[in-house]
Amino acid sequence: MITISVLDKNGRKAESMDLPEEIFGGSINTDVLHQAVVMYQASLRQGTLSTKGRNDVSGGGKKPFRQKGTGQARAGSTRSPLWKGGGVIFGPLPRDFGYTIPRKVRKAALRESLKAKCQDNDLLCVADIKDSFSKTKEFAKFLSGLSLSGKVLALLDGSHESIPRVSRNIPRFSLKRSQDVTAYDILRSKKLLVSKTAFQSLLVRIKNGSTEE
């Protein structure tokens, strides 16, 4: 059985939590992680590049010169891509790069991302934070007591409602709900900070897949 320590607000061990061996044991399936990351990154692409074809540029309603006798190549419109100011051949147009992968693959990617953080000792579990924070520096002091460094993703379900307000200006710190987090969110952060309630919610998502991964 794999165990993880649950820390209190002072960074000391308060209790231990047993983790399912079938979820957090064994090697990491990097294939499903790659599929999920590529899908999430594709959905972030803007796809706003746009060019004008020969039907979109202005002018060109009249044949520029007669068909024969000028010594030039025949031309029917100044909007031809061969002419300066003409349309673009096969240019990029606005499009949506997003696509989806099966729900089971997304759920597996979420499971493997948590497993990767746990095996790398980059997952930190704390008891639900019930204390209120009035200033950002108070919450920053709390984070420094946990020895967190680098980019931190926090899932603090069940904690005090003042945390989203006092944490919004902390550099390299982001806060999400456990029901909204994806494998891509977890992998792109250096450290993962989860409350006990959020961790239990993630385990339910992994086992049942009752919500969108």
XYZ file of C-alpha atoms in Angstrom:
213
model
C 0.000 0.000 0.000
C 1.263 3.462 -0.930
C 0.859 6.170 1.713
C 1.063 9.946 1.515
C 1.464 12.419 4.371
C -1.234 15.007 5.014
C 0.324 18.204 6.384
C -1.212 20.805 8.631
C -1.070 24.573 8.083
C 2.402 24.707 9.672
C 3.861 22.119 7.308
C 3.967 19.348 9.911
C 2.590 15.864 9.351
C -0.936 15.614 10.680
C -1.980 12.211 9.355
C -1.364 9.674 6.614
C -3.551 8.710 3.681
C -3.453 5.343 1.926
C -3.406 5.449 -1.867
C -4.738 2.666 -4.101
C -1.923 0.493 -5.427
C -3.755 -0.086 -8.701
C -3.761 3.674 -9.410
C -0.439 4.938 -8.046
C 1.675 1.824 -8.436
C 3.605 0.590 -11.458
C 5.164 2.488 -14.340
C 3.744 5.603 -15.983
C 1.869 5.260 -19.269
C 3.432 8.084 -21.261
C 1.386 7.285 -24.370
C -1.927 8.466 -22.904
C -0.176 11.515 -21.437
C 1.126 12.446 -24.876
C -2.312 12.052 -26.458
C -3.940 14.248 -23.818
C -1.287 16.971 -23.917
C -1.419 17.238 -27.716
C -5.233 17.455 -27.590
C -5.259 20.205 -24.937
C -2.535 22.166 -26.711
C -4.410 21.919 -30.016
C -7.497 23.426 -28.387
C -5.398 26.423 -27.293
C -4.408 27.313 -30.853
C -6.220 30.426 -32.035
C -6.540 29.521 -35.700
C -7.178 33.146 -36.705
C -4.797 33.373 -39.673
C -6.648 34.542 -42.765
C -5.778 35.404 -46.358
C -7.819 36.633 -49.334
C -8.380 34.522 -52.399
C -9.030 35.876 -55.881
C -12.738 36.207 -55.076
C -12.010 38.364 -52.017
C -9.623 41.030 -53.349
C -10.966 44.198 -54.948
C -10.910 44.979 -58.670
C -10.451 42.664 -61.564
C -13.892 42.901 -63.074
C -12.588 43.763 -66.526
C -10.173 41.860 -68.732
C -6.899 43.869 -68.435
C -6.049 43.722 -72.170
C -7.128 41.916 -75.289
C -6.467 38.252 -75.708
C -4.088 38.405 -78.680
C -1.674 40.756 -80.325
C -0.005 42.360 -77.276
C 2.941 40.001 -76.987
C 2.046 39.281 -73.372
C 0.660 36.185 -71.757
C -3.103 36.107 -71.894
C -4.849 37.312 -68.719
C -8.492 37.397 -67.743
C -8.376 39.262 -64.434
C -6.049 41.401 -62.354
C -7.186 39.405 -59.336
C -5.193 36.406 -60.529
C -2.647 35.111 -57.981
C 0.014 35.694 -60.637
C -0.547 39.442 -60.488
C 0.577 41.917 -57.857
C -2.365 42.600 -55.575
C -4.071 39.393 -56.647
C -5.466 36.660 -54.438
C -3.453 34.098 -52.498
C -3.330 30.450 -53.596
C -4.229 27.959 -50.866
C -3.606 30.501 -48.106
C -4.528 29.875 -44.462
C -8.116 30.509 -43.377
C -9.690 30.690 -39.909
C -10.160 27.215 -38.483
C -10.631 25.347 -35.238
C -7.704 23.070 -34.382
C -9.488 21.466 -31.437
C -10.473 17.810 -31.340
C -11.378 15.266 -28.690
C -10.029 11.935 -27.566
C -12.106 9.236 -25.843
C -13.248 9.863 -22.278
C -11.406 6.779 -21.046
C -8.137 8.108 -22.452
C -8.671 11.494 -20.754
C -9.410 9.748 -17.473
C -6.319 7.581 -17.853
C -4.207 10.668 -18.587
C -5.474 12.342 -15.408
C -4.580 9.218 -13.447
C -1.101 9.003 -14.957
C -0.404 12.700 -14.355
C -1.211 12.299 -10.660
C 0.914 9.164 -10.529
C 3.832 11.038 -12.114
C 3.627 13.851 -9.556
C 3.400 11.362 -6.696
C 6.384 9.316 -7.873
C 8.470 12.471 -8.379
C 7.568 13.724 -4.876
C 6.014 16.829 -6.419
C 2.567 16.210 -4.914
C 1.876 17.829 -1.546
C -1.316 17.097 0.361
C -2.545 19.402 3.130
C -5.498 19.297 5.445
C -8.441 21.489 4.454
C -7.518 25.091 5.222
C -10.291 26.503 7.369
C -8.440 29.633 8.520
C -9.310 32.956 6.919
C -6.625 35.030 5.178
C -7.044 38.798 5.037
C -3.903 39.664 3.030
C -1.873 38.122 0.245
C 1.340 38.143 2.288
C -0.337 35.948 4.902
C -1.134 33.286 2.337
C 2.316 33.675 0.749
C 3.846 33.008 4.164
C 1.725 29.881 4.433
C 3.038 28.671 1.059
C 6.646 29.419 1.995
C 6.196 27.294 5.115
C 5.429 24.340 2.837
C 8.740 24.844 0.967
C 7.052 25.149 -2.403
C 9.162 26.366 -5.322
C 8.618 26.840 -9.028
C 5.241 26.878 -10.712
C 2.558 25.700 -8.299
C -0.927 24.423 -9.101
C -3.244 24.319 -6.090
C -6.475 22.350 -5.720
C -7.889 23.505 -2.404
C -11.465 22.253 -2.353
C -13.030 22.451 1.083
C -10.815 25.359 2.159
C -11.769 28.884 3.225
C -13.448 31.110 0.641
C -10.873 33.886 1.143
C -8.102 31.893 -0.570
C -9.041 32.732 -4.199
C -8.920 36.451 -3.369
C -5.583 36.486 -1.533
C -3.820 34.123 -3.941
C -4.583 35.823 -7.261
C -1.486 38.089 -7.184
C 1.054 35.451 -6.154
C 3.525 34.869 -9.020
C 3.608 31.393 -10.582
C 0.683 30.232 -8.471
C -2.634 29.131 -9.934
C -5.763 27.866 -8.236
C -8.302 25.476 -9.747
C -11.137 23.252 -8.667
C -10.530 19.514 -8.594
C -13.521 18.955 -10.876
C -12.059 21.257 -13.548
C -8.383 20.308 -13.545
C -6.954 18.360 -16.482
C -3.859 16.251 -17.020
C -2.326 19.131 -18.992
C -2.808 21.528 -16.054
C -1.062 19.105 -13.716
C 1.849 18.317 -16.020
C 2.675 21.939 -16.848
C 3.150 22.808 -13.164
C 6.218 21.963 -11.108
C 4.424 21.298 -7.824
C 0.874 20.138 -7.141
C -0.711 21.272 -3.869
C -3.964 19.513 -3.007
C -6.247 19.600 -0.011
C -7.536 16.360 1.441
C -11.032 17.029 0.101
C -9.694 17.824 -3.384
C -7.546 14.691 -3.418
C -10.511 12.505 -2.536
C -12.517 14.199 -5.294
C -9.744 13.437 -7.802
C -9.763 9.789 -6.769
C -13.511 9.650 -7.446
C -12.964 11.173 -10.911
C -10.260 8.636 -11.699
C -12.251 5.627 -10.521
C -15.706 6.515 -11.807
C -15.122 9.103 -14.511
C -18.434 10.718 -13.559
C -17.268 14.196 -14.622
C -15.438 15.554 -17.652
C -11.689 14.906 -17.598
